[in-house]
XYZ file of N, CA and C in Angstrom:
468
model
N 8.494 14.882 2.809
C 8.393 14.030 3.984
C 8.949 12.643 3.639
N 9.681 12.073 4.554
C 10.239 10.733 4.354
C 9.283 9.715 4.977
N 8.927 8.713 4.181
C 8.065 7.627 4.643
C 8.955 6.440 5.014
N 8.755 5.911 6.210
C 9.488 4.723 6.659
C 8.444 3.658 6.957
N 8.451 2.580 6.162
C 7.452 1.544 6.393
C 8.022 0.160 6.141
N 7.394 -0.812 6.789
C 7.743 -2.216 6.578
C 6.495 -2.948 6.140
N 6.700 -3.948 5.265
C 5.590 -4.714 4.693
C 5.733 -6.186 5.051
N 4.582 -6.806 5.294
C 4.541 -8.223 5.643
C 3.388 -8.906 4.916
N 3.578 -10.153 4.570
C 2.456 -10.956 4.115
C 1.607 -11.287 5.346
N 0.359 -11.640 5.107
C -0.568 -11.954 6.192
C -1.018 -13.394 6.032
N -0.977 -14.178 7.124
C -1.236 -15.617 7.024
C -2.628 -16.053 7.483
N -3.410 -15.144 8.065
C -4.782 -15.497 8.449
C -5.639 -14.238 8.418
N -6.951 -14.429 8.499
C -7.826 -13.252 8.479
C -8.208 -12.790 9.892
N -7.417 -13.189 10.891
C -7.670 -12.788 12.279
C -7.614 -11.264 12.448
N -6.903 -10.568 11.565
C -6.812 -9.103 11.645
C -8.185 -8.442 11.518
N -9.111 -9.083 10.813
C -10.434 -8.480 10.591
C -11.182 -8.284 11.901
N -10.981 -9.184 12.854
C -11.651 -9.070 14.149
C -11.074 -7.931 14.977
N -9.837 -7.528 14.686
C -9.171 -6.464 15.438
C -9.293 -5.094 14.768
N -9.818 -5.049 13.550
C -9.846 -3.801 12.767
C -10.799 -2.779 13.375
N -10.316 -1.537 13.462
C -11.149 -0.439 13.931
C -11.836 0.278 12.772
N -11.198 0.252 11.593
C -11.730 0.937 10.411
C -11.469 0.083 9.190
N -12.299 0.295 8.157
C -12.008 -0.302 6.869
C -12.592 0.586 5.780
N -11.863 0.675 4.654
C -12.305 1.486 3.515
C -11.899 0.798 2.228
N -12.727 0.987 1.211
C -12.386 0.495 -0.125
C -11.480 1.534 -0.782
N -10.430 1.048 -1.451
C -9.481 1.911 -2.146
C -9.395 1.464 -3.597
N -9.435 2.436 -4.498
C -9.180 2.198 -5.920
C -8.048 3.138 -6.285
N -7.015 2.608 -6.949
C -5.876 3.458 -7.282
C -5.249 3.040 -8.597
N -4.634 4.029 -9.238
C -3.909 3.781 -10.474
C -2.668 4.650 -10.503
N -1.815 4.397 -11.501
C -0.541 5.107 -11.599
C -0.458 5.901 -12.887
N -0.199 7.202 -12.740
C 0.098 8.042 -13.894
C 1.527 7.760 -14.345
N 2.384 7.365 -13.392
C 3.753 6.935 -13.676
C 4.134 5.867 -12.673
N 4.564 4.697 -13.179
C 5.018 3.629 -12.281
C 6.539 3.482 -12.317
N 7.219 4.496 -12.835
C 8.683 4.504 -12.864
C 9.203 4.432 -11.423
N 10.054 3.435 -11.106
C 10.532 3.283 -9.718
C 11.280 4.503 -9.178
N 11.812 5.331 -10.056
C 12.510 6.552 -9.605
C 11.531 7.557 -9.001
N 10.271 7.550 -9.506
C 9.235 8.455 -9.016
C 7.884 7.936 -9.472
N 7.116 7.406 -8.553
C 5.772 6.954 -8.904
C 4.791 8.085 -8.632
N 3.786 8.185 -9.504
C 2.732 9.179 -9.337
C 1.413 8.408 -9.300
N 0.760 8.445 -8.148
C -0.430 7.631 -7.910
C -1.656 8.507 -7.727
N -2.777 8.034 -8.265
C -4.088 8.626 -8.026
C -4.865 7.607 -7.208
N -5.494 8.062 -6.140
C -6.203 7.122 -5.263
C -7.555 7.698 -4.859
N -8.534 6.821 -4.828
C -9.819 7.148 -4.204
C -9.946 6.230 -3.003
N -10.062 6.856 -1.836
C -10.188 6.120 -0.575
C -11.506 6.552 0.044
N -12.475 5.640 -0.001
C -13.809 6.017 0.456
C -14.381 7.041 -0.503
N -14.665 8.230 -0.005
C -15.241 9.304 -0.832
C -14.256 10.448 -1.070
N -12.955 10.191 -0.873
C -11.956 11.247 -1.010
C -10.887 10.851 -2.019
N -10.392 11.839 -2.771
C -9.334 11.608 -3.746
C -7.987 12.085 -3.223
N -6.912 11.457 -3.745
C -5.550 11.822 -3.361
C -4.633 11.705 -4.568
N -3.647 12.561 -4.614
C -2.568 12.481 -5.589
C -1.284 12.333 -4.775
N -0.500 11.295 -5.089
C 0.697 10.993 -4.304
C 1.890 10.791 -5.218
N 3.012 11.365 -4.835
C 4.274 11.160 -5.546
C 5.240 10.533 -4.550
N 5.873 9.426 -4.974
C 6.846 8.753 -4.123
C 8.162 8.639 -4.870
N 9.245 8.875 -4.142
C 10.579 8.728 -4.711
C 11.058 7.295 -4.608
N 12.277 7.082 -5.054
C 12.898 5.754 -5.003
C 13.251 5.405 -3.560
N 13.105 4.129 -3.213
C 13.464 3.659 -1.868
C 14.975 3.747 -1.656
N 15.370 3.926 -0.400
C 16.797 3.931 -0.071
C 17.359 2.510 -0.131
N 18.627 2.347 0.220
C 19.314 1.054 0.116
C 18.645 -0.040 0.945
N 18.085 0.313 2.098
C 17.456 -0.696 2.955
C 16.055 -1.057 2.468
N 15.485 -0.212 1.609
C 14.130 -0.444 1.138
C 13.068 0.035 2.112
N 13.497 0.623 3.228
C 12.550 1.027 4.270
C 12.065 2.472 4.132
N 12.877 3.345 3.528
C 12.567 4.774 3.500
C 12.521 5.309 2.078
N 11.616 6.269 1.886
C 11.576 7.001 0.616
C 10.754 8.268 0.792
N 11.008 9.209 -0.104
C 10.288 10.478 -0.083
C 8.849 10.231 -0.504
N 7.905 10.910 0.178
C 6.494 10.817 -0.196
C 5.849 12.189 -0.062
N 5.107 12.574 -1.091
C 4.313 13.806 -1.074
C 2.891 13.423 -1.434
N 1.928 13.873 -0.631
C 0.529 13.529 -0.905
C -0.349 14.748 -0.719
N -1.327 14.887 -1.612
C -2.265 16.006 -1.547
C -3.671 15.471 -1.744
N -4.563 15.921 -0.894
C -5.968 15.573 -1.045
C -6.533 16.358 -2.224
N -7.298 15.690 -3.093
C -7.920 16.357 -4.238
C -9.404 15.981 -4.268
N -10.226 16.777 -4.936
C -11.653 16.449 -5.004
C -11.892 15.087 -5.665
N -12.914 14.397 -5.207
C -13.270 13.074 -5.717
C -13.432 13.087 -7.234
N -14.093 14.100 -7.762
C -14.339 14.178 -9.211
C -13.025 14.258 -9.994
N -12.055 14.997 -9.474
C -10.756 15.099 -10.138
C -10.018 13.764 -10.095
N -10.087 13.071 -8.970
C -9.447 11.757 -8.859
C -10.076 10.779 -9.849
N -11.395 10.808 -9.984
C -12.081 9.923 -10.937
C -11.628 10.213 -12.362
N -11.472 11.486 -12.707
C -11.005 11.853 -14.046
C -9.561 11.415 -14.267
N -8.705 11.611 -13.272
C -7.300 11.226 -13.408
C -7.134 9.712 -13.517
N -7.992 8.942 -12.867
C -7.923 7.480 -12.982
C -8.080 7.033 -14.434
N -8.838 7.793 -15.207
C -9.033 7.460 -16.625
C -7.746 7.619 -17.433
N -6.783 8.398 -16.927
C -5.515 8.638 -17.613
C -4.408 7.678 -17.165
N -4.692 6.859 -16.177
C -3.657 6.007 -15.586
C -3.220 4.878 -16.510
N -2.017 4.371 -16.221
C -1.490 3.195 -16.908
C -2.434 2.022 -16.667
N -2.262 0.958 -17.429
C -3.098 -0.236 -17.222
C -2.892 -0.777 -15.819
N -3.868 -1.501 -15.321
C -3.701 -2.161 -14.033
C -4.196 -1.377 -12.840
N -5.452 -0.951 -12.867
C -6.035 -0.281 -11.707
C -6.131 -1.293 -10.567
N -5.757 -0.876 -9.372
C -5.770 -1.745 -8.199
C -6.994 -1.418 -7.355
N -7.674 -2.475 -6.901
C -8.768 -2.291 -5.946
C -8.503 -3.187 -4.742
N -8.821 -2.646 -3.579
C -8.534 -3.364 -2.335
C -9.362 -2.776 -1.206
N -9.477 -3.531 -0.136
C -10.052 -3.007 1.099
C -8.915 -2.872 2.089
N -8.856 -1.717 2.727
C -7.821 -1.463 3.739
C -8.458 -1.523 5.118
N -7.864 -2.343 5.970
C -8.280 -2.476 7.349
C -7.218 -1.808 8.220
N -7.645 -0.991 9.180
C -6.706 -0.349 10.092
C -6.810 -1.005 11.463
N -5.651 -1.453 11.974
C -5.602 -2.157 13.244
C -4.559 -1.494 14.134
N -4.990 -0.937 15.244
C -4.059 -0.305 16.181
C -3.533 -1.364 17.139
N -2.207 -1.472 17.177
C -1.545 -2.407 18.087
C -0.441 -1.633 18.793
N -0.608 -1.430 20.080
C 0.353 -0.621 20.826
C 0.325 0.809 20.306
N 1.503 1.364 20.052
C 1.612 2.753 19.586
C 1.496 2.876 18.065
N 1.328 1.753 17.371
C 1.334 1.764 15.911
C -0.010 1.321 15.324
N -0.200 1.672 14.063
C -1.375 1.218 13.333
C -0.917 0.431 12.121
N -1.372 -0.802 12.025
C -1.137 -1.614 10.828
C -2.227 -1.311 9.827
N -1.841 -1.170 8.563
C -2.790 -1.071 7.468
C -2.700 -2.383 6.703
N -3.788 -3.136 6.717
C -3.825 -4.437 6.053
C -4.673 -4.296 4.791
N -4.048 -4.562 3.646
C -4.732 -4.449 2.357
C -5.089 -5.826 1.819
N -6.374 -6.015 1.569
C -6.894 -7.238 0.969
C -7.227 -6.888 -0.487
N -6.492 -7.469 -1.416
C -6.584 -7.107 -2.829
C -7.662 -7.899 -3.558
N -8.169 -7.311 -4.659
C -9.211 -7.928 -5.479
C -8.759 -8.020 -6.934
N -9.660 -8.485 -7.763
C -9.457 -8.582 -9.211
C -8.201 -9.406 -9.523
N -7.281 -8.864 -10.332
C -6.089 -9.618 -10.745
C -5.109 -9.878 -9.601
N -5.304 -9.210 -8.472
C -4.440 -9.423 -7.301
C -5.166 -10.170 -6.183
N -6.292 -10.784 -6.529
C -7.087 -11.572 -5.567
C -6.212 -12.599 -4.861
N -6.413 -12.729 -3.552
C -5.648 -13.702 -2.772
C -4.443 -13.101 -2.060
N -4.074 -11.893 -2.435
C -2.934 -11.235 -1.806
C -3.425 -10.361 -0.655
N -2.779 -10.514 0.503
C -3.071 -9.685 1.675
C -1.731 -9.236 2.248
N -1.546 -7.922 2.331
C -0.286 -7.338 2.802
C -0.564 -6.389 3.963
N 0.268 -6.457 4.999
C 0.192 -5.538 6.132
C 1.380 -4.585 6.061
N 1.115 -3.306 6.296
C 2.167 -2.296 6.331
C 2.112 -1.585 7.670
N 3.277 -1.190 8.142
C 3.359 -0.399 9.361
C 4.342 0.740 9.105
N 3.933 1.968 9.446
C 4.807 3.124 9.298
C 5.514 3.363 10.620
N 6.810 3.694 10.508
C 7.649 3.890 11.681
C 8.243 5.291 11.673
N 8.712 5.736 12.828
C 9.335 7.058 12.906
C 10.823 7.002 12.578
N 11.428 5.795 12.691
C 12.814 5.603 12.262
C 13.009 4.135 11.905
N 14.070 3.840 11.187
C 14.277 2.484 10.677
C 14.573 1.458 11.769
N 15.035 1.901 12.926
C 15.368 0.972 14.007
C 14.240 0.810 15.028
N 13.151 1.520 14.837
C 12.053 1.488 15.807
C 11.500 0.072 15.984
N 11.255 -0.306 17.227
C 10.671 -1.616 17.497
C 9.146 -1.507 17.490
N 8.486 -2.632 17.226
C 7.028 -2.645 17.154
C 6.539 -4.061 17.432
N 5.309 -4.158 17.903
C 4.701 -5.461 18.191
C 4.290 -6.131 16.884
N 4.523 -7.435 16.804
C 4.152 -8.212 15.619
C 3.019 -9.166 15.984
N 1.820 -8.896 15.474
C 0.692 -9.783 15.783
C 0.864 -11.162 15.153
N 0.130 -12.140 15.678
C 0.237 -13.522 15.219
C -0.121 -13.717 13.753
N -0.934 -12.826 13.196
C -1.375 -13.000 11.807
C -0.348 -12.524 10.779
N 0.769 -11.947 11.234
C 1.832 -11.551 10.298
C 2.614 -12.780 9.846
N 3.007 -12.777 8.575
C 3.862 -13.835 8.035
C 5.202 -13.195 7.670
N 5.828 -13.667 6.589
C 7.168 -13.198 6.244
C 7.199 -11.721 5.845
N 8.308 -11.079 6.150
C 8.503 -9.682 5.754
C 8.864 -9.614 4.283
N 8.241 -8.666 3.566
C 8.485 -8.494 2.123
C 8.841 -7.040 1.795
N 9.359 -6.319 2.791
C 9.690 -4.900 2.609
C 10.587 -4.676 1.398
N 11.593 -5.507 1.220
C 12.557 -5.303 0.135
C 12.183 -6.017 -1.159
N 11.043 -6.678 -1.199
C 10.616 -7.414 -2.389
C 9.722 -6.523 -3.246
N 10.263 -6.013 -4.339
C 9.555 -5.046 -5.180
C 8.270 -5.606 -5.792
N 8.135 -6.947 -5.832
C 6.908 -7.549 -6.371
C 5.683 -7.141 -5.562
N 5.880 -6.746 -4.321
C 4.757 -6.403 -3.454
C 4.479 -4.900 -3.398
N 5.191 -4.115 -4.194
C 4.871 -2.691 -4.321
C 3.601 -2.581 -5.158
N 2.708 -1.697 -4.778
C 1.477 -1.523 -5.538
C 1.750 -1.148 -6.994
N 2.777 -0.338 -7.220
C 3.088 0.069 -8.600
C 3.499 -1.145 -9.435
N 4.192 -2.105 -8.837
C 4.567 -3.333 -9.534
C 3.330 -4.198 -9.759
N 2.494 -4.326 -8.731
C 1.286 -5.149 -8.836
C 0.323 -4.636 -9.902
N 0.344 -3.331 -10.151
C -0.542 -2.787 -11.182
C -0.134 -3.267 -12.570
N 1.160 -3.488 -12.786
C 1.668 -3.932 -14.088
C 1.855 -5.448 -14.169
N 2.129 -6.076 -13.023
C 2.395 -7.519 -12.949
C 1.533 -8.101 -11.833
N 0.251 -8.335 -12.105
C -0.670 -8.777 -11.051
C -0.234 -10.080 -10.373
N -0.612 -10.196 -9.127
C -0.271 -11.331 -8.275
C -0.644 -12.665 -8.925
N -1.790 -12.724 -9.570
C -2.231 -14.012 -10.153
C -1.307 -14.497 -11.266
N -0.498 -13.611 -11.849
C 0.419 -14.007 -12.931
C 1.697 -14.646 -12.405
N 2.076 -14.415 -11.151
C 3.365 -14.903 -10.664
C 3.320 -15.636 -9.341
N 2.186 -15.720 -8.709
C 2.138 -16.353 -7.381
C 2.556 -17.800 -7.392
């Protein structure tokens, strides 16, 4: 499956008032190689294993494969991950036909808040709420795999 998403920095916490859902996420990388990242994630009480390919030239699209796995297996796999486990709270905000996922990061990435929106094609239009700031889709520093190795507090 091809994932098409855009990323934005967030300039205020107004999104929290609009959120319909929120969950704590803990994730790590078995491989943070940009050619193919392999991620283990615990979202709430469920585990996931995700493989993502390299982004295309625009930075908007890439291959993604994800499988739900038992929580216990995800917890065990997290122990095998590279350094830099990421923890964050994800807020889901439905605006028009789309859902923004806003991640508020903790620990070494404290202070970073990123909004992502998945699209059906690269040219699709979407509403931009007032709390969105600059787009960082093509800035690899804001990829979770990069943040796990180079935390936000080291370069902000």
